[in-house]
Each structure stands twice: as structure tokens, then as C-alpha cells.
XYZ file of C-alpha atoms in Angstrom:
563
model
C 10.666 25.290 76.605
C 10.104 21.536 76.530
C 12.919 19.092 77.194
C 13.685 17.532 73.806
C 15.257 14.574 75.598
C 11.991 13.742 77.378
C 9.906 10.680 76.542
C 6.122 10.858 76.751
C 4.740 8.514 79.399
C 1.110 9.614 79.621
C -1.168 12.458 78.671
C -4.860 13.210 78.847
C -7.215 16.123 78.400
C -10.840 16.120 79.564
C -13.596 18.164 81.203
C -14.591 17.688 84.833
C -17.910 18.833 86.318
C -18.932 18.988 89.971
C -22.333 17.448 90.668
C -22.900 19.995 93.456
C -21.182 23.295 92.630
C -22.140 24.935 95.953
C -19.939 22.568 97.935
C -17.058 22.057 95.531
C -13.989 24.148 94.752
C -12.700 22.195 91.756
C -9.234 23.752 91.792
C -8.782 23.070 95.503
C -9.928 19.463 94.997
C -7.312 19.091 92.234
C -4.574 20.609 94.417
C -5.496 18.311 97.313
C -5.270 15.274 95.026
C -1.819 16.429 93.899
C -0.769 16.861 97.548
C -2.099 13.402 98.434
C -0.215 11.794 95.539
C 3.191 13.456 95.901
C 3.409 13.310 99.710
C 2.372 9.650 99.744
C 4.925 8.864 97.058
C 7.971 10.743 98.381
C 7.554 11.122 102.153
C 8.570 8.337 104.521
C 8.403 7.909 108.294
C 11.970 9.073 108.697
C 12.097 11.449 105.710
C 9.834 14.387 104.835
C 10.738 15.641 101.397
C 7.473 17.375 100.441
C 5.667 19.940 102.589
C 2.401 18.624 104.082
C 1.034 21.757 105.833
C -2.214 22.923 104.232
C -1.159 26.580 104.461
C 1.710 25.909 102.048
C -0.632 24.136 99.636
C -3.109 27.020 99.878
C -0.280 29.286 98.782
C 0.590 26.796 96.038
C -2.990 27.027 94.772
C -2.569 30.809 94.429
C 0.728 30.415 92.629
C 4.013 29.521 94.278
C 6.871 27.079 94.674
C 7.644 24.028 96.795
C 11.125 22.624 97.397
C 12.814 19.470 98.684
C 12.746 19.984 102.457
C 15.942 17.950 102.829
C 17.735 20.092 100.199
C 18.725 17.076 98.108
C 17.134 18.431 94.923
C 14.894 15.373 94.561
C 11.706 17.403 94.248
C 10.597 20.789 92.962
C 7.134 22.178 92.173
C 5.964 25.478 90.744
C 2.484 26.805 90.013
C 0.970 29.870 88.351
C -2.531 31.221 89.050
C -4.467 33.641 86.859
C -7.880 35.321 87.112
C -9.438 37.256 84.255
C -9.915 40.824 85.519
C -13.126 41.138 83.502
C -14.570 37.803 84.655
C -13.654 36.503 88.154
C -15.042 33.062 87.259
C -12.466 32.721 84.444
C -9.680 31.053 86.445
C -6.592 29.421 84.970
C -3.957 27.479 86.878
C -1.029 25.271 85.985
C 1.789 23.539 87.801
C 4.945 21.591 87.029
C 6.295 18.954 89.403
C 9.796 17.561 88.927
C 11.019 14.379 90.640
C 14.481 12.871 90.460
C 14.304 9.188 91.245
C 17.118 7.118 92.684
C 18.844 4.864 90.161
C 20.896 1.736 90.506
C 24.632 2.265 90.522
C 25.979 2.695 86.998
C 22.643 3.651 85.419
C 21.692 7.092 84.131
C 19.595 9.059 86.678
C 16.004 9.531 85.581
C 13.873 12.652 85.996
C 10.062 12.666 85.938
C 8.089 15.778 85.049
C 4.340 16.110 85.625
C 2.523 19.109 84.162
C -1.087 19.762 85.119
C -3.323 22.461 83.675
C -6.682 23.769 84.895
C -9.004 26.127 82.995
C -12.386 26.913 84.545
C -15.317 26.863 82.145
C -17.743 28.117 84.803
C -18.300 27.745 88.543
C -18.861 23.994 88.387
C -16.715 22.748 85.489
C -13.187 22.972 84.138
C -10.832 21.507 81.550
C -7.969 19.400 82.906
C -4.698 18.806 81.019
C -2.298 16.185 82.367
C 1.123 15.381 80.888
C 3.787 13.065 82.329
C 7.244 12.733 80.752
C 10.534 11.229 81.824
C 14.128 11.731 80.717
C 17.433 10.043 81.422
C 20.384 12.327 82.105
C 21.831 13.319 78.698
C 25.538 12.781 78.212
C 25.702 10.108 80.925
C 28.269 7.435 80.098
C 26.484 4.219 80.906
C 23.244 2.314 80.334
C 19.761 3.745 80.854
C 17.156 2.223 83.119
C 14.539 -0.069 81.606
C 11.363 1.335 80.104
C 8.914 2.046 82.957
C 5.950 -0.252 83.409
C 2.501 0.978 82.398
C 0.658 2.655 85.281
C -2.185 5.120 85.795
C -1.323 8.478 87.428
C -3.046 8.439 90.817
C -4.433 11.944 90.364
C -6.216 10.781 87.199
C -7.480 7.648 88.941
C -8.879 9.661 91.871
C -10.568 12.271 89.678
C -12.271 9.658 87.503
C -13.457 7.598 90.487
C -14.622 10.565 92.611
C -18.427 10.157 93.050
C -18.873 13.936 93.343
C -17.420 14.536 89.879
C -18.257 13.645 86.287
C -15.351 13.516 83.832
C -16.112 13.660 80.108
C -14.630 13.901 76.650
C -17.439 15.139 74.429
C -20.567 13.196 75.425
C -18.629 10.177 76.739
C -18.240 9.734 80.499
C -14.760 8.538 81.455
C -14.301 5.580 83.765
C -11.390 3.548 85.088
C -13.282 0.244 84.775
C -13.925 -1.776 81.597
C -17.553 -2.464 80.734
C -18.800 -6.008 80.187
C -21.085 -6.821 77.249
C -23.355 -9.855 77.128
C -26.040 -11.277 74.868
C -28.686 -8.601 74.314
C -26.245 -5.653 74.605
C -25.216 -5.360 70.962
C -27.867 -2.784 69.868
C -26.772 -0.402 72.640
C -23.097 -0.981 71.838
C -23.725 -0.236 68.157
C -25.406 3.065 69.122
C -22.280 4.028 71.057
C -19.984 3.104 68.153
C -21.967 4.957 65.491
C -22.862 8.009 67.601
C -21.786 10.970 65.404
C -21.132 13.047 68.552
C -18.656 10.546 70.035
C -15.192 12.107 70.454
C -13.517 9.272 72.360
C -12.045 6.051 70.877
C -13.741 2.792 71.874
C -11.586 -0.282 72.461
C -13.350 -3.658 72.290
C -11.871 -6.985 73.480
C -13.596 -9.969 71.858
C -13.793 -13.478 73.364
C -12.001 -16.524 71.986
C -13.777 -19.841 72.173
C -12.204 -22.123 74.769
C -10.721 -25.510 73.988
C -12.977 -27.325 76.463
C -16.207 -28.974 75.395
C -18.344 -26.827 77.719
C -18.534 -23.914 75.246
C -16.702 -21.442 77.477
C -14.843 -18.380 76.185
C -11.722 -16.566 77.329
C -9.978 -13.236 76.837
C -6.402 -13.156 75.564
C -5.545 -10.043 77.607
C -6.481 -8.754 81.038
C -9.442 -6.402 80.659
C -8.344 -4.405 83.718
C -4.813 -3.972 82.390
C -6.152 -2.728 79.063
C -8.431 -0.232 80.822
C -5.513 0.930 82.973
C -3.335 1.344 79.890
C -5.676 3.788 78.108
C -7.547 5.354 81.036
C -8.695 8.887 80.246
C -8.144 8.357 76.511
C -10.565 5.593 75.485
C -13.607 3.631 76.626
C -12.902 -0.082 77.109
C -15.554 -2.740 76.449
C -15.138 -6.495 76.572
C -17.246 -9.618 76.283
C -16.635 -13.123 77.565
C -20.034 -14.174 76.226
C -20.046 -15.952 72.854
C -23.706 -14.982 72.567
C -22.654 -11.343 72.223
C -20.223 -12.312 69.459
C -23.084 -14.062 67.673
C -25.185 -10.884 67.951
C -22.380 -8.786 66.507
C -21.994 -11.269 63.650
C -25.699 -11.395 62.822
C -26.815 -7.829 63.564
C -23.794 -5.638 62.912
C -22.056 -4.474 59.733
C -19.296 -7.011 58.949
C -16.852 -4.198 58.146
C -16.937 -3.161 61.811
C -17.079 -6.560 63.506
C -14.535 -8.116 65.868
C -14.402 -11.802 66.879
C -12.199 -14.694 67.914
C -10.079 -13.002 70.585
C -9.105 -9.993 68.425
C -9.064 -6.464 69.852
C -10.286 -3.515 67.811
C -10.023 0.250 68.287
C -13.007 2.180 66.925
C -12.042 5.790 66.287
C -14.676 8.560 66.505
C -16.927 9.544 63.588
C -17.488 6.153 61.948
C -18.762 6.597 58.406
C -20.169 3.322 56.997
C -21.037 5.082 53.725
C -17.302 5.430 53.033
C -16.063 2.010 51.878
C -12.545 2.846 53.062
C -13.608 3.955 56.549
C -13.418 0.434 58.016
C -9.630 0.482 57.619
C -9.278 3.385 60.077
C -10.446 1.156 62.913
C -7.454 -1.089 63.525
C -7.204 -4.658 64.850
C -4.702 -6.549 66.886
C -5.422 -10.117 65.861
C -5.658 -13.051 68.240
C -2.688 -14.659 66.469
C -0.535 -11.563 67.098
C -1.457 -11.504 70.786
C -0.835 -15.223 71.265
C 2.495 -15.030 69.444
C 3.841 -11.826 71.061
C 2.138 -11.795 74.450
C -0.124 -9.476 76.403
C 2.500 -6.792 77.007
C 2.934 -6.406 73.244
C -0.723 -5.383 72.871
C -0.720 -3.148 75.955
C 2.261 -1.107 74.744
C 0.669 -0.607 71.330
C -2.490 0.778 72.942
C -0.537 2.936 75.390
C 1.516 4.497 72.602
C -1.403 4.992 70.244
C -4.017 6.218 72.714
C -2.349 7.579 75.855
C 0.954 8.923 74.520
C 0.533 9.999 70.889
C -3.161 10.742 71.423
C -4.380 14.091 70.020
C -0.816 15.273 69.454
C -2.201 18.248 67.562
C -4.276 19.476 70.515
C -3.061 22.246 72.800
C -2.375 21.124 76.351
C -2.613 23.967 78.876
C 0.710 24.151 80.735
C 2.763 26.407 82.988
C 4.065 28.618 80.185
C 0.519 29.146 78.906
C -0.543 30.466 82.289
C 2.521 32.738 82.393
C 1.574 34.108 78.982
C -1.798 35.193 80.400
C 0.027 37.239 83.066
C 2.344 38.738 80.447
C -0.635 39.819 78.363
C -2.265 41.411 81.422
C 0.950 43.306 82.248
C 1.297 44.465 78.651
C -2.262 45.786 78.559
C -1.784 47.516 81.923
C 1.351 49.332 80.708
C -0.397 50.494 77.564
C -3.425 51.712 79.533
C -1.191 53.579 82.000
C 0.615 55.372 79.180
C -2.718 56.220 77.574
C -3.914 57.866 80.770
C -0.666 59.826 81.154
C -0.772 60.983 77.567
C -4.300 62.384 77.539
C -4.210 65.917 76.079
C -0.541 65.667 75.094
C 0.610 66.267 71.552
C 3.886 64.445 71.712
C 4.192 62.663 68.376
C 6.754 60.181 69.672
C 4.359 59.114 72.397
C 1.558 58.777 69.880
C 3.793 56.611 67.721
C 4.640 54.465 70.748
C 0.944 53.988 71.459
C 0.278 53.158 67.827
C 3.136 50.674 67.867
C 1.668 49.076 70.996
C -1.664 48.744 69.227
C 0.073 47.170 66.244
C 1.932 44.767 68.532
C -1.289 43.699 70.242
C -2.925 43.193 66.850
C 0.093 41.175 65.690
C -0.162 38.983 68.795
C -3.829 38.332 68.042
C -2.933 37.512 64.455
C -0.161 35.193 65.606
C -2.615 33.373 67.859
C -4.998 33.093 64.908
C -2.224 31.634 62.735
C -1.340 29.222 65.513
C -4.953 28.058 65.618
C -4.900 27.601 61.852
C -1.734 25.533 62.169
C -3.460 23.368 64.808
C -6.422 22.943 62.469
C -4.118 22.016 59.591
C -2.267 19.479 61.726
C -5.644 17.978 62.625
C -6.476 17.830 58.919
C -3.091 16.231 58.186
C -3.778 13.607 60.839
C -7.160 12.833 59.243
C -5.633 12.766 55.751
C -2.962 10.322 56.894
C -5.710 7.999 58.092
C -7.435 8.309 54.727
C -4.149 7.611 52.948
C -3.871 4.391 54.922
C -7.404 3.531 53.826
C -6.556 4.249 50.186
C -3.427 2.105 50.491
C -5.562 -0.806 51.678
C -7.981 -0.223 48.815
C -5.064 -0.121 46.369
C -4.014 -3.573 47.562
C -7.502 -4.826 46.787
C -7.295 -3.401 43.262
C -3.913 -5.061 42.814
C -5.587 -8.357 43.701
C -8.187 -7.742 41.004
C -5.509 -6.957 38.417
C -3.634 -10.114 39.394
C -6.880 -12.106 39.123
C -7.410 -10.792 35.624
C -3.922 -11.915 34.595
C -4.247 -15.291 36.331
C -7.554 -16.080 34.627
C -5.776 -15.912 31.290
C -3.366 -18.539 32.578
C -6.064 -21.144 33.282
C -5.266 -23.738 30.635
C -7.856 -26.414 31.359
C -11.532 -26.653 32.087
C -12.250 -26.913 35.865
C -13.871 -30.347 35.938
C -13.349 -31.351 39.596
C -14.495 -29.738 42.872
C -10.861 -28.813 43.681
C -10.324 -27.159 40.294
C -13.625 -25.298 40.566
C -12.609 -23.983 44.002
C -9.237 -22.834 42.641
C -10.980 -21.152 39.723
C -13.233 -19.078 41.995
C -10.315 -18.150 44.258
C -8.461 -16.965 41.167
C -11.350 -14.982 39.660
C -12.634 -13.543 42.967
C -9.509 -13.294 45.176
C -10.944 -10.412 47.213
C -14.323 -12.125 47.760
C -13.879 -15.840 48.334
C -11.238 -18.125 49.867
C -11.063 -21.688 51.163
C -9.518 -22.735 54.459
C -7.282 -25.796 54.542
C -10.172 -27.779 55.980
C -12.419 -26.418 53.232
C -10.098 -27.734 50.519
C -9.790 -31.125 52.207
C -13.578 -31.459 52.283
C -13.698 -31.134 48.476
C -12.010 -34.524 48.099
C -15.178 -36.193 49.417
C -17.630 -33.830 47.722
C -19.946 -35.819 45.392
C -22.028 -32.824 44.309
C -22.321 -32.288 40.566
C -19.872 -29.754 39.197
C -22.586 -27.511 37.761
C -24.369 -27.347 41.151
C -21.132 -26.499 42.991
C -20.292 -23.909 40.328
C -23.686 -22.217 40.681
C -23.445 -22.121 44.473
C -19.946 -20.610 44.518
C -20.924 -18.082 41.840
C -23.837 -16.820 43.938
C -21.680 -16.752 47.087
C -18.907 -14.747 45.416
C -21.320 -12.272 43.866
C -24.708 -11.797 45.558
C -23.936 -13.083 49.074
C -20.691 -11.134 49.419
C -22.410 -7.845 48.503
C -25.375 -8.556 50.778
C -23.133 -9.317 53.765
C -21.241 -6.085 53.249
C -24.415 -4.007 53.018
C -26.507 -5.498 55.836
C -25.672 -8.863 57.430
C -28.895 -8.853 59.455
C -30.977 -9.247 56.280
C -28.370 -10.838 53.979
C -29.419 -14.466 54.439
C -33.095 -13.914 53.717
C -32.312 -11.550 50.833
C -29.926 -14.135 49.347
C -32.728 -16.742 49.149
C -35.118 -14.210 47.611
C -32.501 -13.186 45.047
C -31.083 -16.591 44.072
C -33.542 -19.244 45.261
C -30.767 -20.887 47.340
C -31.409 -21.469 51.041
C -28.997 -19.707 53.365
C -28.830 -20.004 57.160
C -26.849 -17.803 59.508
C -26.301 -20.587 62.029
C -27.533 -23.704 63.764
C -30.500 -23.989 66.113
C -30.555 -23.361 69.874
C -30.378 -27.055 70.823
C -27.302 -27.597 68.642
C -25.595 -24.585 70.196
C -26.124 -25.975 73.670
C -24.142 -29.082 72.711
C -20.458 -28.111 72.983
C -19.308 -31.304 71.276
C -21.492 -30.661 68.231
C -20.353 -27.034 68.084
C -16.722 -28.150 67.775
C -17.555 -29.213 64.192
C -18.111 -25.551 63.313
C -14.687 -24.413 64.518
C -12.062 -23.712 61.870
C -8.942 -21.578 61.404
C -7.546 -19.368 58.668
C -3.991 -18.004 58.855
C -3.920 -19.030 62.500
C -7.142 -17.148 63.316
C -10.205 -18.797 64.845
C -13.358 -19.040 62.706
C -16.978 -19.981 63.317
C -18.413 -21.634 60.185
C -22.016 -22.133 61.335
C -23.439 -20.080 58.467
C -24.158 -22.157 55.393
C -25.674 -22.194 51.923
C -27.710 -25.320 51.210
C -29.633 -27.232 48.617
C -31.284 -30.642 48.843
C -31.957 -32.887 51.840
C -30.110 -36.165 51.124
C -26.320 -36.345 51.330
C -26.376 -39.165 48.750
C -28.072 -36.937 46.161
C -25.453 -35.422 43.771
C -27.573 -32.288 43.542
C -27.482 -31.812 47.325
C -24.824 -29.659 48.974
C -23.919 -27.755 52.156
C -21.302 -25.006 52.022
C -20.320 -23.803 55.506
C -18.566 -20.443 55.715
C -17.511 -17.492 57.863
C -17.456 -13.811 57.042
C -15.232 -12.049 59.565
C -13.294 -8.955 58.382
C -11.215 -9.220 61.552
C -9.656 -12.352 60.040
C -9.889 -11.743 56.287
C -11.945 -9.598 53.902
C -13.243 -12.608 51.947
C -16.012 -15.101 52.628
C -14.047 -18.049 54.040
C -15.353 -21.505 53.141
C -14.568 -24.166 55.744
C -16.589 -27.156 54.527
C -18.133 -28.129 51.213
C -20.190 -31.278 50.743
C -22.271 -33.245 53.212
C -24.375 -31.879 56.057
C -22.450 -31.477 59.329
C -24.096 -33.052 62.365
C -26.600 -31.004 64.352
C -29.072 -31.786 67.121
C -31.641 -33.204 64.674
C -29.260 -35.463 62.711
C -27.679 -36.650 65.957
C -31.074 -37.871 67.212
C -31.721 -39.664 63.913
C -28.406 -41.489 64.164
């Protein structure tokens, strides 16, 4: 029976494989890691609370109990060991360790419970379940201690960093370190994201452009703290290279991009064919992190990935191991009665045996129903995610309905650049939007209204669809489709000049934008048929194409030399 007062602190479930099975007893290695952790934590030079003798831990491996050696009830551990009589390699083991920590005077005492499960798959591999909960004494009159800080259980840390072991969830190898991505790594990263066999969430931390003129980037959270927060439950990637962000922008599907200091969680089984799938993979925006702080983001990831993670999955625990023994004892009693009853005609005994058979069949059926319930809970979890996606899509349809109503309210012909911009925002609210800087630039825009109208029409229609389908080919396809030139960014020499690149920095709702991409026509700024429209398409910030400048050509390396 689980303590209903307990709060989940951490849980994980993964497979561990020994690289050399001849020299590795996986269960003994696990038990030794438990011994190392609990003795180091509780024993002091002048106090020995937990037994250290290996003989006691050998007995604990085979199923047993350990007590507080000072009889202060600060520690208790119990384990259960089971071997399948028909298959000696089928070993199951579980333990529960209870610690009662000291509390400051006046605060409710806190109890920590660690439950660890082990189920051998074969001689060299096993499934590990690890659950840590804590509870404050119920009924205590007084305040509770503060929420514990985020830490990694040492046993998990040691297992994942052991060079003789490989720990996996599905085909993903677990690690305690975040992985750095740099320019050139995007194709490999995309393969990881879109791998249909991936069972583990991927968490990506994007870089935010620095305020200095040297073009440096920074992360808004500590990459090591993020990795520590979700260890055993997600793979953590990060990049402090703006070149990698450029690759993601140019090569990757915009619906699954992440830029400007945002952090995104990519759940398994990405399905780009489903238009609503992108909404399953949630962001924490740079603005949220900067406003609420690093700890705000860390606690969200801990709750979502290392506490609530796979709540529908069965974690192998002490009571599960006890159930295996109960089933063995039940079968043994039935078999003994069968042997005693051979040749007897006692109807009552026959009925007892029949009832035993029915009970065993009922237990199997109950287990089957339990599995079905687990499957249904998994389906419910997936359906809830889809409902969230549909809710986001419904909001988009509401925007379209509002646009239809607002168009009817346009009482005058849009005869200025500002009015034309407002018109397109009204008609295409889900496709096009102007930043504050973008609107300001319209005051100095001398381009003819019909030229501006044509450009914005093509952007809101053809370019938007092309960027959603395949951003890598969108710019070339846009020119072929409309005849308008479209560039995804500036040249290499311009990018090396940090001062020039500051021109292409913009914000929208407090989020950083890169507006290098631009649609263009003409070569002379003085020509009223010439125009440059600089924009960003970053679903991490907004679903629309965001226009940050409309009018004259922004300076680049070539124009700077001319001047």
C-alpha cells in the first residue's frame, strides 16, 4: 500500500546491460551501489547507523532486512528476492529503504522512501525501476519544511556513469551529461528527433544572441542543471553556437524549430504529417525564463519528465516481488493436494481442486484486465495530448472567423503602407504580423502601394505555405512560383561583422528575432518599385511570418564598402 501523503521526488525506469557478462553480477553491482550511497549518507565517524559488513549486504541481496544500529528508528530497509523455478536466470528483486531526516525545531519531521526494483532479462541485462518519495508527518501541528532542492539520486548517477554498463530506454543511451551541438550537427540531430523508434523525450536548449558586438551567444539556464533535473528521463542537447541555430532555421521544419534562448521538449514519435503534432512538443520561451528565473524552468522539467513521467507504466516494487512468492506458494499448495488426491474419489476434494483452478484462471484474467487498464491509461494520455493540439487548432480557427468579421468592418480603401499592413494582418491573422519596428519602418516606405500589396499577398499565401512544408527549399520555390526574389539570409562577410548583424535583431512580444530573411525587388532604394521586406519565421515565438522591416535595403558588407 502506497502512502497517500507522499510526494513524488523522482522516478525512472530503464534497462541496464553489462558489457562483459562473464565478470558482472548486475544485481550485486546494484546492491553495492545502494550500500555505498546509504552508508556514505547516514554513517559518520562517531555514529554508525547502517551496517557496512559485506556479509549483511549479501544476505540483503538474497532478501532480508536492515535496521538502525543505534535503535533510533532513523533507518530501515527491506528486500525480497525471487527466482523462477522453471528458469534460474529469471531473477526478480526489490527493496524499500526508509529514512527519517532530522528537522528544525517546530517543523514537521520528514520521511524519505526509496524503492528500487530489479528484473533480469537475461544473464547480462535487467530492467531497473527507481522511485523516491517524501512525506511530512500527517497531523503535525506546525509548518512543513521547504520543498527539497532538485538532485540526482547517487545510485542513478553511478549506474549511468559506470563504464562497464550501458543504460537505455528503447534505442537511446542514457547519460548524465548534456550534449553540445555546433554548426554541422543539425542533420544528425534531426535524425534523432524524427527517429520513429525513439522512446525518450529530447530536451533542447537554444542559444540567445548576446548583447555585445562580437556576435557571441549565451544560454539562459545552466545546461548541467537541466541535465541533472531530468537525468534518466530525457536526453539533453544544447547549443551555444548561433551557426547551429541558423542550420535549424534553414534546414529544419519550422514547426519543430527552437531559437532565441527558448527551450523545447520533443516527445517521442514525432509525426510531421499531422498538422497538430507540433503542439505536443512544448516550449518554455526565453521571455518566461528571463521573467521567472532558472529555477522556474527546472521545476517544470522535473515535474513533467522526472516525476509525472510515464505515470501509466508499472514500476516493479517490493509488493510486486512478494506477489511472485505468493503465486509460487499457491501453485505449490495446489500441486501438493493434487499429488495427495491421486486415485481418490472424494467429490469435495475435486471441487476444491476445481475451485483452485478457477481462482488461478481468475488471477490470470485479473492481470489481463490490469494490462488493459494500463493500455487504456496510455491511450488516455495520448488522447489528452491530441486534445491539447485540437484546442490550439481551434484557436487558429477562431482567428480566421474573427478575420472574416473584421474584414467586413474595413470602411475605407487601404491607400497607405500602414493601412495596407493593417489590412493584411486583419485578413491573414494566423499567417502574417508586423513587429513594432516593422510598423515604424512603414512611415518611411516610399514603395508604390500596388507593389507592397503584391509582395505581402505572396508572403501571406505562397511563402507561408512553403515555409511550413519545407523551409530548406522554400526560398527558391517562392521565386519560381511568384517571380519575386527571396533570400534566407545575408552573406558570410556580413555575418562576420557583429555591428552589421545588429540591424537584423528584432523582438516580438519580448522574444528575440532574427530578420535576415527577406523578399526583394529592384536595386535602387530611390525607385518606388523597389522594396525589401525583412522577416522571421520562428514558431517558437509566433506561428505567423513576422515582418520586422519594410522599405529600403538594410546595410550589408557590400553596401558598407560602397558607402
